């Protein structure tokens, strides 16, 4: 792949960019200097004609993924990227910066991105970096309830007062905040935007509905998408995106999720975030990527797909049905004693489906070896007082 990025094998610029993206996915969050140096060198050597191509964004994203969630470790690479004169140099700069602070909730970085969104640019075609800044605000605040709520309010302001290039990305940024989490208010907002007069905004909103409801089989979203397929029956591009959104909603027949957080939404999966991010960056120019000859970029969602059910296994890793309570997760940090971790629960026999904010507890004679009860859980039998009496 590095030979491809250098163009040693006679690769054209599209192959160079996709090879850089592949390297970014393989070495995600590793801060590998050799790979980073290779991509930056190719970025500096690229001609203006090459950087004007839509696919050049993946060269920048491949670099950003190397430093996903690594904060200050990306500073040296940022200085190198800022030497690129072309406007894609600024795109690479913002992409690298937002990826480096992914999931950190860094308020100063969010403010910096808002300053970039507020710029009024006179030249056409130089606003690509603003689109990344909007996406970056969502990327930096994902996985944290208060940050997500504040970002949602910020996006509302951007829709009212931002320029058209900024407005076009807001539905995708909202989708990134609520991946596989079909919140009622968010679906309502995306549904309104799906009828926007600007084609790019409506396409982004429809695809956003698919990302937000991915793997949930949400009946409300399914109904909205059926209405949209009738509304846009004569618009081939819109209809194609509606079909994609319907496919995402029914992903894995409702047994999968694209959510990037696991272990009670405490840890972030870098490969999962990277997969979703590639597709959202492709949607920044949806006419030139997914609706053109790069529709196969949708397969980058595969690393983000995870089972959203909880299945119990015995010590021989065979399916072993157990009784489990499933309910809304409750925050118990700092509470004395042994407070309940779930509320409004129902009792099921495993395997059971868990929604975005659900948590499971094993009951009866089964106990989980792990403190986290999600995905595939290895259980063991607990001896009760009755068992000891029989002995």
mmCIF file of C-alpha atoms in Angstrom:
data_model
loop_
_atom_site.group_PDB
_atom_site.id
_atom_site.type_symbol
_atom_site.label_atom_id
_atom_site.label_comp_id
_atom_site.label_asym_id
_atom_site.label_seq_id
_atom_site.Cartn_x
_atom_site.Cartn_y
_atom_site.Cartn_z
ATOM 1 C CA UNK A 1 0.000 0.000 0.000
ATOM 2 C CA UNK A 2 2.854 2.394 0.733
ATOM 3 C CA UNK A 3 4.254 1.672 -2.750
ATOM 4 C CA UNK A 4 0.823 2.556 -4.138
ATOM 5 C CA UNK A 5 0.746 5.846 -2.189
ATOM 6 C CA UNK A 6 4.161 6.746 -3.642
ATOM 7 C CA UNK A 7 2.841 5.831 -7.093
ATOM 8 C CA UNK A 8 5.690 3.345 -7.615
ATOM 9 C CA UNK A 9 3.426 0.801 -9.339
ATOM 10 C CA UNK A 10 2.132 3.407 -11.784
ATOM 11 C CA UNK A 11 -1.009 3.930 -9.697
ATOM 12 C CA UNK A 12 -3.345 6.770 -10.690
ATOM 13 C CA UNK A 13 -4.363 9.392 -8.121
ATOM 14 C CA UNK A 14 -7.626 7.608 -7.207
ATOM 15 C CA UNK A 15 -5.669 4.460 -6.311
ATOM 16 C CA UNK A 16 -3.151 6.570 -4.357
ATOM 17 C CA UNK A 17 -5.940 8.144 -2.246
ATOM 18 C CA UNK A 18 -7.724 4.841 -1.581
ATOM 19 C CA UNK A 19 -4.390 3.187 -0.677
ATOM 20 C CA UNK A 20 -3.767 6.013 1.832
ATOM 21 C CA UNK A 21 -7.269 5.452 3.237
ATOM 22 C CA UNK A 22 -6.593 1.708 3.540
ATOM 23 C CA UNK A 23 -3.369 2.466 5.444
ATOM 24 C CA UNK A 24 -5.328 4.791 7.734
ATOM 25 C CA UNK A 25 -7.862 2.041 8.473
ATOM 26 C CA UNK A 26 -5.175 -0.599 9.098
ATOM 27 C CA UNK A 27 -3.029 1.634 11.342
ATOM 28 C CA UNK A 28 -5.953 3.539 12.940
ATOM 29 C CA UNK A 29 -4.883 5.362 16.116
ATOM 30 C CA UNK A 30 -1.319 3.962 15.958
ATOM 31 C CA UNK A 31 0.568 7.271 15.229
ATOM 32 C CA UNK A 32 2.835 5.281 12.862
ATOM 33 C CA UNK A 33 5.490 7.783 11.702
ATOM 34 C CA UNK A 34 6.516 5.816 8.616
ATOM 35 C CA UNK A 35 2.972 5.598 7.236
ATOM 36 C CA UNK A 36 2.253 9.216 8.259
ATOM 37 C CA UNK A 37 5.425 10.432 6.549
ATOM 38 C CA UNK A 38 4.521 8.548 3.352
ATOM 39 C CA UNK A 39 1.028 10.112 3.167
ATOM 40 C CA UNK A 40 2.236 13.651 3.976
ATOM 41 C CA UNK A 41 5.012 13.412 1.387
ATOM 42 C CA UNK A 42 2.484 12.382 -1.293
ATOM 43 C CA UNK A 43 0.179 15.217 -0.222
ATOM 44 C CA UNK A 44 3.003 17.731 -0.661
ATOM 45 C CA UNK A 45 4.005 16.295 -4.052
ATOM 46 C CA UNK A 46 0.450 16.286 -5.441
ATOM 47 C CA UNK A 47 -0.266 18.790 -8.222
ATOM 48 C CA UNK A 48 -3.154 21.285 -8.041
ATOM 49 C CA UNK A 49 -4.969 19.268 -10.708
ATOM 50 C CA UNK A 50 -4.788 16.140 -8.519
ATOM 51 C CA UNK A 51 -5.837 17.931 -5.335
ATOM 52 C CA UNK A 52 -8.844 19.439 -7.144
ATOM 53 C CA UNK A 53 -10.263 15.922 -7.550
ATOM 54 C CA UNK A 54 -12.982 14.986 -5.031
ATOM 55 C CA UNK A 55 -11.158 11.751 -4.131
ATOM 56 C CA UNK A 56 -8.203 13.732 -2.659
ATOM 57 C CA UNK A 57 -10.226 14.060 0.597
ATOM 58 C CA UNK A 58 -9.432 10.389 1.321
ATOM 59 C CA UNK A 59 -5.700 11.100 1.248
ATOM 60 C CA UNK A 60 -6.300 13.637 4.050
ATOM 61 C CA UNK A 61 -8.635 11.315 5.962
ATOM 62 C CA UNK A 62 -6.130 8.424 5.778
ATOM 63 C CA UNK A 63 -3.650 10.692 7.579
ATOM 64 C CA UNK A 64 -6.246 11.796 10.147
ATOM 65 C CA UNK A 65 -7.181 8.201 11.043
ATOM 66 C CA UNK A 66 -3.553 7.442 12.009
ATOM 67 C CA UNK A 67 -3.910 9.898 14.915
ATOM 68 C CA UNK A 68 -7.539 9.145 15.878
ATOM 69 C CA UNK A 69 -8.056 10.149 19.530
ATOM 70 C CA UNK A 70 -4.341 10.808 20.178
ATOM 71 C CA UNK A 71 -4.566 14.538 21.091
ATOM 72 C CA UNK A 72 -1.167 16.345 21.085
ATOM 73 C CA UNK A 73 0.669 13.469 19.387
ATOM 74 C CA UNK A 74 -0.539 14.854 16.044
ATOM 75 C CA UNK A 75 1.088 18.308 16.538
ATOM 76 C CA UNK A 76 4.288 17.564 14.589
ATOM 77 C CA UNK A 77 2.297 16.177 11.648
ATOM 78 C CA UNK A 78 -0.024 19.218 11.755
ATOM 79 C CA UNK A 79 2.961 21.552 11.221
ATOM 80 C CA UNK A 80 4.013 19.523 8.167
ATOM 81 C CA UNK A 81 0.481 19.542 6.693
ATOM 82 C CA UNK A 82 0.194 23.342 7.068
ATOM 83 C CA UNK A 83 2.973 23.810 4.497
ATOM 84 C CA UNK A 84 0.613 22.634 1.685
ATOM 85 C CA UNK A 85 -0.524 25.746 -0.245
ATOM 86 C CA UNK A 86 -3.621 24.274 -1.932
ATOM 87 C CA UNK A 87 -7.016 24.663 -0.168
ATOM 88 C CA UNK A 88 -6.969 20.877 0.415
ATOM 89 C CA UNK A 89 -4.046 21.572 2.777
ATOM 90 C CA UNK A 90 -6.527 23.342 5.051
ATOM 91 C CA UNK A 91 -8.920 20.372 4.637
ATOM 92 C CA UNK A 92 -6.114 18.012 5.727
ATOM 93 C CA UNK A 93 -5.252 20.318 8.665
ATOM 94 C CA UNK A 94 -8.834 20.374 10.039
ATOM 95 C CA UNK A 95 -9.330 16.635 9.354
ATOM 96 C CA UNK A 96 -6.148 15.745 11.262
ATOM 97 C CA UNK A 97 -7.018 18.085 14.139
ATOM 98 C CA UNK A 98 -10.602 16.829 14.540
ATOM 99 C CA UNK A 99 -9.540 13.167 14.312
ATOM 100 C CA UNK A 100 -6.796 13.721 16.913
ATOM 101 C CA UNK A 101 -9.355 15.061 19.431
ATOM 102 C CA UNK A 102 -12.134 12.549 18.587
ATOM 103 C CA UNK A 103 -14.276 11.664 21.594
ATOM 104 C CA UNK A 104 -12.349 13.962 23.972
ATOM 105 C CA UNK A 105 -15.032 16.650 24.380
ATOM 106 C CA UNK A 106 -12.290 19.316 24.193
ATOM 107 C CA UNK A 107 -14.199 22.622 24.536
ATOM 108 C CA UNK A 108 -11.393 24.815 23.159
ATOM 109 C CA UNK A 109 -11.180 22.705 19.999
ATOM 110 C CA UNK A 110 -14.974 22.875 19.560
ATOM 111 C CA UNK A 111 -14.776 26.688 19.848
ATOM 112 C CA UNK A 112 -12.012 26.752 17.218
ATOM 113 C CA UNK A 113 -14.182 24.700 14.844
ATOM 114 C CA UNK A 114 -17.111 27.094 15.415
ATOM 115 C CA UNK A 115 -14.848 30.042 14.477
ATOM 116 C CA UNK A 116 -14.016 28.250 11.214
ATOM 117 C CA UNK A 117 -17.728 27.608 10.535
ATOM 118 C CA UNK A 118 -18.464 31.324 11.064
ATOM 119 C CA UNK A 119 -16.047 32.446 8.291
ATOM 120 C CA UNK A 120 -17.700 33.990 5.230
ATOM 121 C CA UNK A 121 -15.652 32.937 2.228
ATOM 122 C CA UNK A 122 -15.748 34.872 -1.037
ATOM 123 C CA UNK A 123 -14.120 32.252 -3.292
ATOM 124 C CA UNK A 124 -16.067 29.279 -4.618
ATOM 125 C CA UNK A 125 -14.774 25.774 -3.905
ATOM 126 C CA UNK A 126 -12.678 26.736 -0.862
ATOM 127 C CA UNK A 127 -15.288 25.867 1.776
ATOM 128 C CA UNK A 128 -14.457 22.141 2.040
ATOM 129 C CA UNK A 129 -12.604 22.682 5.322
ATOM 130 C CA UNK A 130 -15.750 24.244 6.862
ATOM 131 C CA UNK A 131 -17.648 21.024 6.148
ATOM 132 C CA UNK A 132 -14.981 19.042 8.019
ATOM 133 C CA UNK A 133 -15.137 21.522 10.920
ATOM 134 C CA UNK A 134 -18.906 20.895 11.318
ATOM 135 C CA UNK A 135 -18.330 17.128 11.230
ATOM 136 C CA UNK A 136 -15.424 17.644 13.669
ATOM 137 C CA UNK A 137 -17.676 19.257 16.298
ATOM 138 C CA UNK A 138 -19.776 16.072 16.353
ATOM 139 C CA UNK A 139 -16.686 13.842 16.263
ATOM 140 C CA UNK A 140 -15.142 15.545 19.300
ATOM 141 C CA UNK A 141 -18.300 15.378 21.436
ATOM 142 C CA UNK A 142 -19.588 11.854 20.642
ATOM 143 C CA UNK A 143 -20.226 9.405 23.458
ATOM 144 C CA UNK A 144 -20.970 12.028 26.095
ATOM 145 C CA UNK A 145 -24.580 12.995 26.848
ATOM 146 C CA UNK A 146 -24.086 16.642 27.888
ATOM 147 C CA UNK A 147 -21.625 17.354 25.050
ATOM 148 C CA UNK A 148 -24.035 15.747 22.569
ATOM 149 C CA UNK A 149 -26.923 17.902 23.788
ATOM 150 C CA UNK A 150 -24.833 21.087 23.561
ATOM 151 C CA UNK A 151 -23.617 20.165 20.061
ATOM 152 C CA UNK A 152 -27.195 19.594 18.938
ATOM 153 C CA UNK A 153 -28.074 23.109 20.098
ATOM 154 C CA UNK A 154 -25.007 24.447 18.260
ATOM 155 C CA UNK A 155 -26.087 22.721 15.033
ATOM 156 C CA UNK A 156 -29.488 24.375 15.375
ATOM 157 C CA UNK A 157 -27.701 27.761 15.350
ATOM 158 C CA UNK A 158 -25.604 26.731 12.342
ATOM 159 C CA UNK A 159 -28.768 25.794 10.418
ATOM 160 C CA UNK A 160 -30.215 29.256 11.095
ATOM 161 C CA UNK A 161 -27.158 31.459 10.661
ATOM 162 C CA UNK A 162 -24.500 29.392 8.831
ATOM 163 C CA UNK A 163 -23.628 29.571 5.131
ATOM 164 C CA UNK A 164 -24.915 26.984 2.649
ATOM 165 C CA UNK A 165 -21.719 24.803 2.740
ATOM 166 C CA UNK A 166 -22.115 24.580 6.550
ATOM 167 C CA UNK A 167 -25.873 23.829 6.429
ATOM 168 C CA UNK A 168 -25.292 20.951 4.010
ATOM 169 C CA UNK A 169 -23.165 19.044 6.529
ATOM 170 C CA UNK A 170 -25.324 19.586 9.635
ATOM 171 C CA UNK A 171 -27.569 16.503 8.981
ATOM 172 C CA UNK A 172 -24.458 14.292 8.681
ATOM 173 C CA UNK A 173 -22.986 15.757 11.888
ATOM 174 C CA UNK A 174 -26.262 15.102 13.745
ATOM 175 C CA UNK A 175 -26.193 11.522 12.410
ATOM 176 C CA UNK A 176 -22.625 11.079 13.733
ATOM 177 C CA UNK A 177 -23.791 12.151 17.212
ATOM 178 C CA UNK A 178 -26.667 9.649 17.205
ATOM 179 C CA UNK A 179 -25.279 6.623 15.334
ATOM 180 C CA UNK A 180 -27.723 3.681 15.798
ATOM 181 C CA UNK A 181 -29.610 5.724 18.411
ATOM 182 C CA UNK A 182 -32.988 6.706 16.893
ATOM 183 C CA UNK A 183 -33.867 9.534 19.280
ATOM 184 C CA UNK A 184 -37.373 10.940 18.678
ATOM 185 C CA UNK A 185 -36.355 14.630 18.439
ATOM 186 C CA UNK A 186 -33.389 13.875 16.136
ATOM 187 C CA UNK A 187 -35.521 11.806 13.728
ATOM 188 C CA UNK A 188 -38.042 14.666 13.686
ATOM 189 C CA UNK A 189 -35.337 17.198 12.786
ATOM 190 C CA UNK A 190 -33.807 15.012 10.051
ATOM 191 C CA UNK A 191 -37.287 14.332 8.660
ATOM 192 C CA UNK A 192 -37.860 18.094 8.265
ATOM 193 C CA UNK A 193 -34.467 18.557 6.599
ATOM 194 C CA UNK A 194 -35.166 15.689 4.167
ATOM 195 C CA UNK A 195 -37.681 17.966 2.398
ATOM 196 C CA UNK A 196 -35.264 20.918 2.157
ATOM 197 C CA UNK A 197 -35.169 22.937 -1.088
ATOM 198 C CA UNK A 198 -31.404 22.335 -1.426
ATOM 199 C CA UNK A 199 -30.766 18.862 -2.906
ATOM 200 C CA UNK A 200 -27.496 18.343 -0.974
ATOM 201 C CA UNK A 201 -29.177 19.083 2.390
ATOM 202 C CA UNK A 202 -32.065 16.684 1.667
ATOM 203 C CA UNK A 203 -29.708 13.909 0.462
ATOM 204 C CA UNK A 204 -27.577 14.301 3.618
ATOM 205 C CA UNK A 205 -30.696 14.237 5.831
ATOM 206 C CA UNK A 206 -32.059 11.067 4.183
ATOM 207 C CA UNK A 207 -28.716 9.292 4.562
ATOM 208 C CA UNK A 208 -28.548 10.631 8.137
ATOM 209 C CA UNK A 209 -31.885 8.925 8.890
ATOM 210 C CA UNK A 210 -30.283 5.646 7.786
ATOM 211 C CA UNK A 211 -27.212 6.129 10.016
ATOM 212 C CA UNK A 212 -29.293 7.182 13.057
ATOM 213 C CA UNK A 213 -31.627 4.183 12.762
ATOM 214 C CA UNK A 214 -28.964 1.691 11.565
ATOM 215 C CA UNK A 215 -29.774 -1.841 12.726
ATOM 216 C CA UNK A 216 -32.693 -0.741 14.906
ATOM 217 C CA UNK A 217 -35.591 -1.681 12.559
ATOM 218 C CA UNK A 218 -37.223 1.518 13.839
ATOM 219 C CA UNK A 219 -40.825 1.518 12.593
ATOM 220 C CA UNK A 220 -41.141 5.330 12.632
ATOM 221 C CA UNK A 221 -38.046 5.781 10.443
ATOM 222 C CA UNK A 222 -39.204 2.959 8.161
ATOM 223 C CA UNK A 223 -42.538 4.790 7.711
ATOM 224 C CA UNK A 224 -40.802 8.119 6.990
ATOM 225 C CA UNK A 225 -38.512 6.475 4.419
ATOM 226 C CA UNK A 226 -41.510 4.849 2.675
ATOM 227 C CA UNK A 227 -43.119 8.306 2.395
ATOM 228 C CA UNK A 228 -39.840 9.747 1.061
ATOM 229 C CA UNK A 229 -39.591 6.996 -1.579
ATOM 230 C CA UNK A 230 -43.003 8.104 -2.887
ATOM 231 C CA UNK A 231 -42.153 11.822 -2.599
ATOM 232 C CA UNK A 232 -38.881 11.412 -4.548
ATOM 233 C CA UNK A 233 -40.173 8.717 -6.937
ATOM 234 C CA UNK A 234 -39.015 10.718 -9.990
ATOM 235 C CA UNK A 235 -35.620 11.763 -8.511
ATOM 236 C CA UNK A 236 -33.186 8.915 -9.188
ATOM 237 C CA UNK A 237 -30.437 10.164 -6.836
ATOM 238 C CA UNK A 238 -32.779 10.789 -3.924
ATOM 239 C CA UNK A 239 -34.476 7.434 -4.445
ATOM 240 C CA UNK A 240 -31.102 5.636 -4.401
ATOM 241 C CA UNK A 241 -30.192 7.256 -1.046
ATOM 242 C CA UNK A 242 -33.663 6.429 0.352
ATOM 243 C CA UNK A 243 -33.069 2.766 -0.553
ATOM 244 C CA UNK A 244 -29.658 2.886 1.167
ATOM 245 C CA UNK A 245 -31.257 4.381 4.290
ATOM 246 C CA UNK A 246 -33.939 1.664 4.265
ATOM 247 C CA UNK A 247 -31.214 -0.984 4.019
ATOM 248 C CA UNK A 248 -29.314 0.555 6.943
ATOM 249 C CA UNK A 249 -32.492 0.691 9.063
ATOM 250 C CA UNK A 250 -33.033 -3.058 8.497
ATOM 251 C CA UNK A 251 -29.309 -3.885 8.835
ATOM 252 C CA UNK A 252 -28.790 -7.453 10.050
ATOM 253 C CA UNK A 253 -32.589 -7.758 10.410
ATOM 254 C CA UNK A 254 -32.328 -5.549 13.492
ATOM 255 C CA UNK A 255 -29.577 -7.561 15.207
ATOM 256 C CA UNK A 256 -26.606 -5.260 14.440
ATOM 257 C CA UNK A 257 -25.509 -1.759 15.423
ATOM 258 C CA UNK A 258 -23.008 0.806 14.109
ATOM 259 C CA UNK A 259 -22.495 2.325 17.563
ATOM 260 C CA UNK A 260 -18.818 3.020 18.284
ATOM 261 C CA UNK A 261 -19.075 2.659 22.081
ATOM 262 C CA UNK A 262 -18.962 -0.504 24.165
ATOM 263 C CA UNK A 263 -18.478 -1.582 27.816
ATOM 264 C CA UNK A 264 -21.582 0.315 28.985
ATOM 265 C CA UNK A 265 -20.809 3.126 26.469
ATOM 266 C CA UNK A 266 -17.531 3.810 28.273
ATOM 267 C CA UNK A 267 -14.913 2.822 25.659
ATOM 268 C CA UNK A 268 -14.680 3.985 22.042
ATOM 269 C CA UNK A 269 -13.867 1.514 19.254
ATOM 270 C CA UNK A 270 -11.432 3.285 16.917
ATOM 271 C CA UNK A 271 -12.027 1.005 13.925
ATOM 272 C CA UNK A 272 -15.774 1.515 14.318
ATOM 273 C CA UNK A 273 -15.488 5.333 14.383
ATOM 274 C CA UNK A 274 -13.092 5.189 11.415
ATOM 275 C CA UNK A 275 -15.541 3.131 9.332
ATOM 276 C CA UNK A 276 -18.448 5.543 9.891
ATOM 277 C CA UNK A 277 -16.167 8.554 9.357
ATOM 278 C CA UNK A 278 -15.027 7.353 5.902
ATOM 279 C CA UNK A 279 -18.632 7.117 4.681
ATOM 280 C CA UNK A 280 -19.567 10.531 6.159
ATOM 281 C CA UNK A 281 -16.516 12.167 4.524
ATOM 282 C CA UNK A 282 -17.616 10.585 1.230
ATOM 283 C CA UNK A 283 -21.071 12.151 1.780
ATOM 284 C CA UNK A 284 -19.509 15.645 1.957
ATOM 285 C CA UNK A 285 -19.476 15.362 -1.849
ATOM 286 C CA UNK A 286 -22.233 12.793 -2.248
ATOM 287 C CA UNK A 287 -22.752 13.621 -5.945
ATOM 288 C CA UNK A 288 -19.091 12.870 -6.737
ATOM 289 C CA UNK A 289 -18.708 9.765 -4.545
ATOM 290 C CA UNK A 290 -21.677 7.569 -3.545
ATOM 291 C CA UNK A 291 -23.839 8.771 -6.460
ATOM 292 C CA UNK A 292 -20.932 8.448 -8.889
ATOM 293 C CA UNK A 293 -18.462 5.564 -9.275
ATOM 294 C CA UNK A 294 -17.385 5.316 -5.599
ATOM 295 C CA UNK A 295 -20.578 3.687 -4.258
ATOM 296 C CA UNK A 296 -18.428 0.794 -2.954
ATOM 297 C CA UNK A 297 -17.166 3.114 -0.179
ATOM 298 C CA UNK A 298 -20.323 2.066 1.704
ATOM 299 C CA UNK A 299 -18.498 -1.178 2.541
ATOM 300 C CA UNK A 300 -16.361 0.852 4.963
ATOM 301 C CA UNK A 301 -19.344 0.609 7.337
ATOM 302 C CA UNK A 302 -18.557 -3.088 7.850
ATOM 303 C CA UNK A 303 -15.813 -2.536 10.544
ATOM 304 C CA UNK A 304 -18.418 -0.572 12.551
ATOM 305 C CA UNK A 305 -21.002 -3.377 12.574
ATOM 306 C CA UNK A 306 -21.385 -5.142 15.920
ATOM 307 C CA UNK A 307 -24.066 -7.416 17.377
ATOM 308 C CA UNK A 308 -26.531 -5.503 19.551
ATOM 309 C CA UNK A 309 -27.784 -8.578 21.391
ATOM 310 C CA UNK A 310 -26.591 -10.195 24.608
ATOM 311 C CA UNK A 311 -26.036 -13.962 24.460
ATOM 312 C CA UNK A 312 -24.845 -16.078 27.394
ATOM 313 C CA UNK A 313 -22.276 -18.864 26.933
ATOM 314 C CA UNK A 314 -20.999 -21.498 29.332
ATOM 315 C CA UNK A 315 -17.283 -22.109 30.005
ATOM 316 C CA UNK A 316 -17.085 -24.381 26.925
ATOM 317 C CA UNK A 317 -18.386 -21.435 24.825
ATOM 318 C CA UNK A 318 -21.684 -23.183 24.069
ATOM 319 C CA UNK A 319 -24.968 -21.234 24.052
ATOM 320 C CA UNK A 320 -26.463 -21.479 27.513
ATOM 321 C CA UNK A 321 -29.897 -19.788 28.019
ATOM 322 C CA UNK A 322 -30.034 -17.668 31.176
ATOM 323 C CA UNK A 323 -32.567 -15.336 32.788
ATOM 324 C CA UNK A 324 -31.756 -11.627 32.353
ATOM 325 C CA UNK A 325 -33.379 -8.354 33.311
ATOM 326 C CA UNK A 326 -33.229 -5.676 30.583
ATOM 327 C CA UNK A 327 -34.003 -2.031 31.328
ATOM 328 C CA UNK A 328 -32.860 1.576 30.970
ATOM 329 C CA UNK A 329 -29.310 2.118 32.249
ATOM 330 C CA UNK A 330 -29.001 4.266 35.394
ATOM 331 C CA UNK A 331 -25.877 6.259 36.325
ATOM 332 C CA UNK A 332 -24.684 4.923 39.716
ATOM 333 C CA UNK A 333 -21.291 6.689 40.038
ATOM 334 C CA UNK A 334 -20.765 8.111 43.527
ATOM 335 C CA UNK A 335 -23.860 6.492 45.043
ATOM 336 C CA UNK A 336 -23.487 4.642 48.337
ATOM 337 C CA UNK A 337 -24.256 0.948 48.804
ATOM 338 C CA UNK A 338 -25.346 -1.232 45.904
ATOM 339 C CA UNK A 339 -27.878 0.884 43.968
ATOM 340 C CA UNK A 340 -29.869 -0.551 41.076
ATOM 341 C CA UNK A 341 -28.073 -0.143 37.741
ATOM 342 C CA UNK A 342 -31.242 -0.431 35.629
ATOM 343 C CA UNK A 343 -34.811 0.849 35.889
ATOM 344 C CA UNK A 344 -38.132 -0.208 34.348
ATOM 345 C CA UNK A 345 -36.775 -3.644 33.525
ATOM 346 C CA UNK A 346 -38.397 -6.674 31.922
ATOM 347 C CA UNK A 347 -37.249 -10.251 32.467
ATOM 348 C CA UNK A 348 -36.219 -12.290 29.401
ATOM 349 C CA UNK A 349 -34.353 -15.476 28.576
ATOM 350 C CA UNK A 350 -31.106 -14.879 26.671
ATOM 351 C CA UNK A 351 -30.269 -14.137 23.919
ATOM 352 C CA UNK A 352 -31.930 -10.700 24.221
ATOM 353 C CA UNK A 353 -31.757 -7.498 22.157
ATOM 354 C CA UNK A 354 -30.324 -4.372 23.804
ATOM 355 C CA UNK A 355 -31.236 -0.885 22.570
ATOM 356 C CA UNK A 356 -28.720 1.994 22.650
ATOM 357 C CA UNK A 357 -29.395 3.006 26.287
ATOM 358 C CA UNK A 358 -30.364 -0.440 27.602
ATOM 359 C CA UNK A 359 -28.407 -2.503 30.115
ATOM 360 C CA UNK A 360 -28.803 -6.147 31.123
ATOM 361 C CA UNK A 361 -28.386 -7.934 34.471
ATOM 362 C CA UNK A 362 -28.218 -11.710 34.905
ATOM 363 C CA UNK A 363 -30.540 -13.126 37.566
ATOM 364 C CA UNK A 364 -31.171 -16.545 39.122
ATOM 365 C CA UNK A 365 -28.332 -19.066 39.369
ATOM 366 C CA UNK A 366 -26.245 -17.579 36.516
ATOM 367 C CA UNK A 367 -23.504 -15.033 37.067
ATOM 368 C CA UNK A 368 -21.345 -13.268 34.466
ATOM 369 C CA UNK A 369 -17.566 -13.694 34.734
ATOM 370 C CA UNK A 370 -17.229 -10.132 33.360
ATOM 371 C CA UNK A 371 -18.637 -7.019 35.042
ATOM 372 C CA UNK A 372 -19.949 -5.846 31.642
ATOM 373 C CA UNK A 373 -23.024 -7.739 30.431
ATOM 374 C CA UNK A 374 -23.244 -7.150 26.662
ATOM 375 C CA UNK A 375 -22.355 -9.020 23.466
ATOM 376 C CA UNK A 376 -21.285 -12.600 24.211
ATOM 377 C CA UNK A 377 -21.111 -13.167 27.971
ATOM 378 C CA UNK A 378 -19.446 -16.191 29.616
ATOM 379 C CA UNK A 379 -21.508 -17.269 32.630
ATOM 380 C CA UNK A 380 -21.044 -19.624 35.549
ATOM 381 C CA UNK A 381 -23.525 -21.251 37.909
ATOM 382 C CA UNK A 382 -23.762 -19.876 41.431
ATOM 383 C CA UNK A 383 -24.507 -22.338 44.209
ATOM 384 C CA UNK A 384 -27.541 -21.333 46.276
ATOM 385 C CA UNK A 385 -28.219 -22.216 49.939
ATOM 386 C CA UNK A 386 -30.627 -24.981 48.793
ATOM 387 C CA UNK A 387 -27.859 -26.662 46.756
ATOM 388 C CA UNK A 388 -25.537 -26.690 49.781
ATOM 389 C CA UNK A 389 -28.306 -28.208 51.982
ATOM 390 C CA UNK A 390 -28.870 -31.040 49.453
ATOM 391 C CA UNK A 391 -25.158 -31.889 49.638
#
